[in-house]
XYZ file of C-alpha atoms in Angstrom:
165
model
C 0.000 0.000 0.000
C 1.712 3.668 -1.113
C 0.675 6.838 0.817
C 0.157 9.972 -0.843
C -0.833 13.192 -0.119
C -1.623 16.239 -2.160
C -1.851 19.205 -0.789
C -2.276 22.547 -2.803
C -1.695 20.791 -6.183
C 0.753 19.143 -5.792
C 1.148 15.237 -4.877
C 4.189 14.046 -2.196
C 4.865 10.148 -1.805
C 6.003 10.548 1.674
C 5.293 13.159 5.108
C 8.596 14.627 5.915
C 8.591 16.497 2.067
C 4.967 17.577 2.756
C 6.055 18.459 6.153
C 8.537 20.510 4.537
C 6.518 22.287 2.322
C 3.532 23.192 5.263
C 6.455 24.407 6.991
C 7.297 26.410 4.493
C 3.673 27.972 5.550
C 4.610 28.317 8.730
C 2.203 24.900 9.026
C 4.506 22.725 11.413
C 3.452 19.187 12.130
C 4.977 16.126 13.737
C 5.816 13.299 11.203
C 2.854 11.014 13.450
C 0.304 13.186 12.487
C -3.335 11.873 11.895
C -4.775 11.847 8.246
C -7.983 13.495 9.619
C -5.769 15.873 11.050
C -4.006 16.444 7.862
C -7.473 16.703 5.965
C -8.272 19.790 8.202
C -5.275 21.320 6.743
C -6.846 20.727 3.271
C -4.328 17.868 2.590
C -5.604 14.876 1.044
C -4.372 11.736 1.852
C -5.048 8.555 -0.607
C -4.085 5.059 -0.341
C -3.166 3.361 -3.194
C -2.080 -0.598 -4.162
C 1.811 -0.377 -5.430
C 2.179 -1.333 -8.673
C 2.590 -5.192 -9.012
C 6.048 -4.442 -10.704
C 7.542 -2.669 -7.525
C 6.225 -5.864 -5.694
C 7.754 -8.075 -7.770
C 11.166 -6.550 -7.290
C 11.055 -6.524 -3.710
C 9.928 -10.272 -3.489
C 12.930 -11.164 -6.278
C 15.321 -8.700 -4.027
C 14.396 -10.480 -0.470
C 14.305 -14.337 -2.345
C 17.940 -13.364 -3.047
C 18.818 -12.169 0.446
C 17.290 -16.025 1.595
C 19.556 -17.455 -0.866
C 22.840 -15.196 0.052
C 21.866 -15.959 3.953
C 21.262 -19.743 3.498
C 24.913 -20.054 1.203
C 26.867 -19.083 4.014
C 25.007 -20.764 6.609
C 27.376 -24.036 8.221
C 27.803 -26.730 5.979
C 26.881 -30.505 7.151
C 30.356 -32.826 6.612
C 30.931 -36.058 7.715
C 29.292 -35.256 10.231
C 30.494 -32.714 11.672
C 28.678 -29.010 10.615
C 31.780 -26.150 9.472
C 31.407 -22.348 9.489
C 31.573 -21.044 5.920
C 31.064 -17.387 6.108
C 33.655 -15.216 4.791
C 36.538 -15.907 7.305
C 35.939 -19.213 7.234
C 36.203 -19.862 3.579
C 39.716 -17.750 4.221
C 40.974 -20.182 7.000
C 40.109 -22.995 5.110
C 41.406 -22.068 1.631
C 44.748 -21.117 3.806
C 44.828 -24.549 5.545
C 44.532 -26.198 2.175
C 47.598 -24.580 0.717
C 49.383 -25.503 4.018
C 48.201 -28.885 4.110
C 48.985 -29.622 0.882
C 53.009 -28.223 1.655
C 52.950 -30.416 4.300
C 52.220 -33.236 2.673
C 48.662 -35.636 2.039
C 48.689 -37.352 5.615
C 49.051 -33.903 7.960
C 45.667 -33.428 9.652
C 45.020 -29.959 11.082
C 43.182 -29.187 14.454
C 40.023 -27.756 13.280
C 36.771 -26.444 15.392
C 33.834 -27.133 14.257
C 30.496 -24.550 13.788
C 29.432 -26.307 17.079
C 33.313 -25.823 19.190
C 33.879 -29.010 18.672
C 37.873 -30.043 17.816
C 38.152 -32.426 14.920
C 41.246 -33.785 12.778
C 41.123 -32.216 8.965
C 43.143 -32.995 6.437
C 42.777 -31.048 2.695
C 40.944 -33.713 1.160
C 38.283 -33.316 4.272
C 38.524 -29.295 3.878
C 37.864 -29.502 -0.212
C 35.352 -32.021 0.885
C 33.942 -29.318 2.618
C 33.786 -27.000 -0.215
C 32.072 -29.785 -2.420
C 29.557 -30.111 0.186
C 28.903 -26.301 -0.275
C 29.290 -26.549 -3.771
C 26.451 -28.921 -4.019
C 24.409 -26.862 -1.628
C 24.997 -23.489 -3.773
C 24.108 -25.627 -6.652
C 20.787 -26.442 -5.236
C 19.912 -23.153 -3.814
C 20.866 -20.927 -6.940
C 17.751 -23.768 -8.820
C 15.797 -22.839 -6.535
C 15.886 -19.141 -6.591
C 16.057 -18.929 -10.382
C 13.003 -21.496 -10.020
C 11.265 -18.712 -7.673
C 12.285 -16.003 -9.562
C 10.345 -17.330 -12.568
C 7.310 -18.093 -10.489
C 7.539 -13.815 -9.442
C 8.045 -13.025 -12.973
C 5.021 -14.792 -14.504
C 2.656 -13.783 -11.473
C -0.093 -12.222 -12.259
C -1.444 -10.609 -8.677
C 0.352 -9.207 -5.823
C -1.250 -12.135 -3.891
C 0.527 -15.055 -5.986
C 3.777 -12.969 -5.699
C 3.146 -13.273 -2.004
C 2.438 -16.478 -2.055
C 6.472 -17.747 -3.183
C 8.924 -18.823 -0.996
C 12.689 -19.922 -2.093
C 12.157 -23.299 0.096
C-alpha cells in the first residue's frame, strides 16, 4: 500500500517532504500526524495498491537475500557441521595450501560450527567445499526457479504467495 498526499496541487509520496513544504507555511506538524488531522489542513491523503512491478522486485530482491543468507550458513560434513562465512572460507582455503606443503597425511586441528575439535586434512577441507558446492548448486535452482514463479505472477497475492524453500 503507497501513501500519498496532495496538498495545494501538488502530490508528495512521503510526510517529511509535505512536512517541509507546510512548513514552508509556517504549518509545522509532527511526522505522526493523523490523516484526519491532515485533511483539516486541506491535505488529502489517498491510499493506493503499489504497482505489481515494484512488488515483484522486492519479493525477487528479499528471495535473493534467503539465498545469500542460506549459502553461508554451516555446511553438514561427515558429520560434523563447518562455518563457511567469509573468514571461514579464508581459514580454510589457507589450511589447504598448508596442508597440501605439508604433505597428504598432515591433519590440522580444526573447530567445528558447534566448538567441537576435529582432525582435517585437505581432502576433508575440499570435501567441505564440495559439500557447499552442491548446496549453492541447489539453492541458486531454486531461486532462479522462484524467480520465474515472481516473474510470470499475475497478482500481488501469488507474488506473495512464493517462498525460495
Amino acid at each position: 500500500m503507497q501513501t500519498k498526499y496532495k496538498y495545494k496541487d501538488k502530490t508528495y509520496t512521503h510526510i517529511y517532504p509535505l512536512s517541509e513544504a507546510l512548513g514552508q507555511e509556517g504549518i509545522f506538524i509532527p511526522l505522526s500526524i493523523s490523516e484526519e488531522t491532515l485533511s483539516k489542513l486541506g491535505v488529502e491523503v489517498t491510499h493506493e495498491e503499489e504497482p505489481l512491478e515494484v512488488i515483484k522486485q522486492r519479493k525477487i530482491t528479499e528471495l535473493k537475500y534467503q539465498r545469500d543468507e542460506a549459502e553461508v550458513e554451516p555446511i553438514a560434513y561427515q558429520g560434523y557441521s563447518f562455518d563457511y562465512d567469509s573468514k571461514a572460507r579464508e581459514r580454510i582455503s589457507a589450511a589447504i595450501v598448508a596442508l597440501e606443503v605439508l604433505g597428504a597425511s598432515v591433519t590440522l586441528t580444526w573447530t567445528t560450527a558447534d566448538n567441537k575439535d576435529v582432525k582435517v586434512t585437505a581432502s576433508d577441507l575440499r570435501g567441505i567445499i564440495a559439500q557447499v558446492a552442491l548446496r549453492s548448486d541447489k539453492l541458486h535452482i531454486a531461486y532462479r526457479k522462484a524467480k520465474e514463479k515472481v516473474e510470470t505472477a499475475t497478482t500481488k497475492e501469488e507474488v506473495e504467495a512464493i517462498n525460495l524453500f
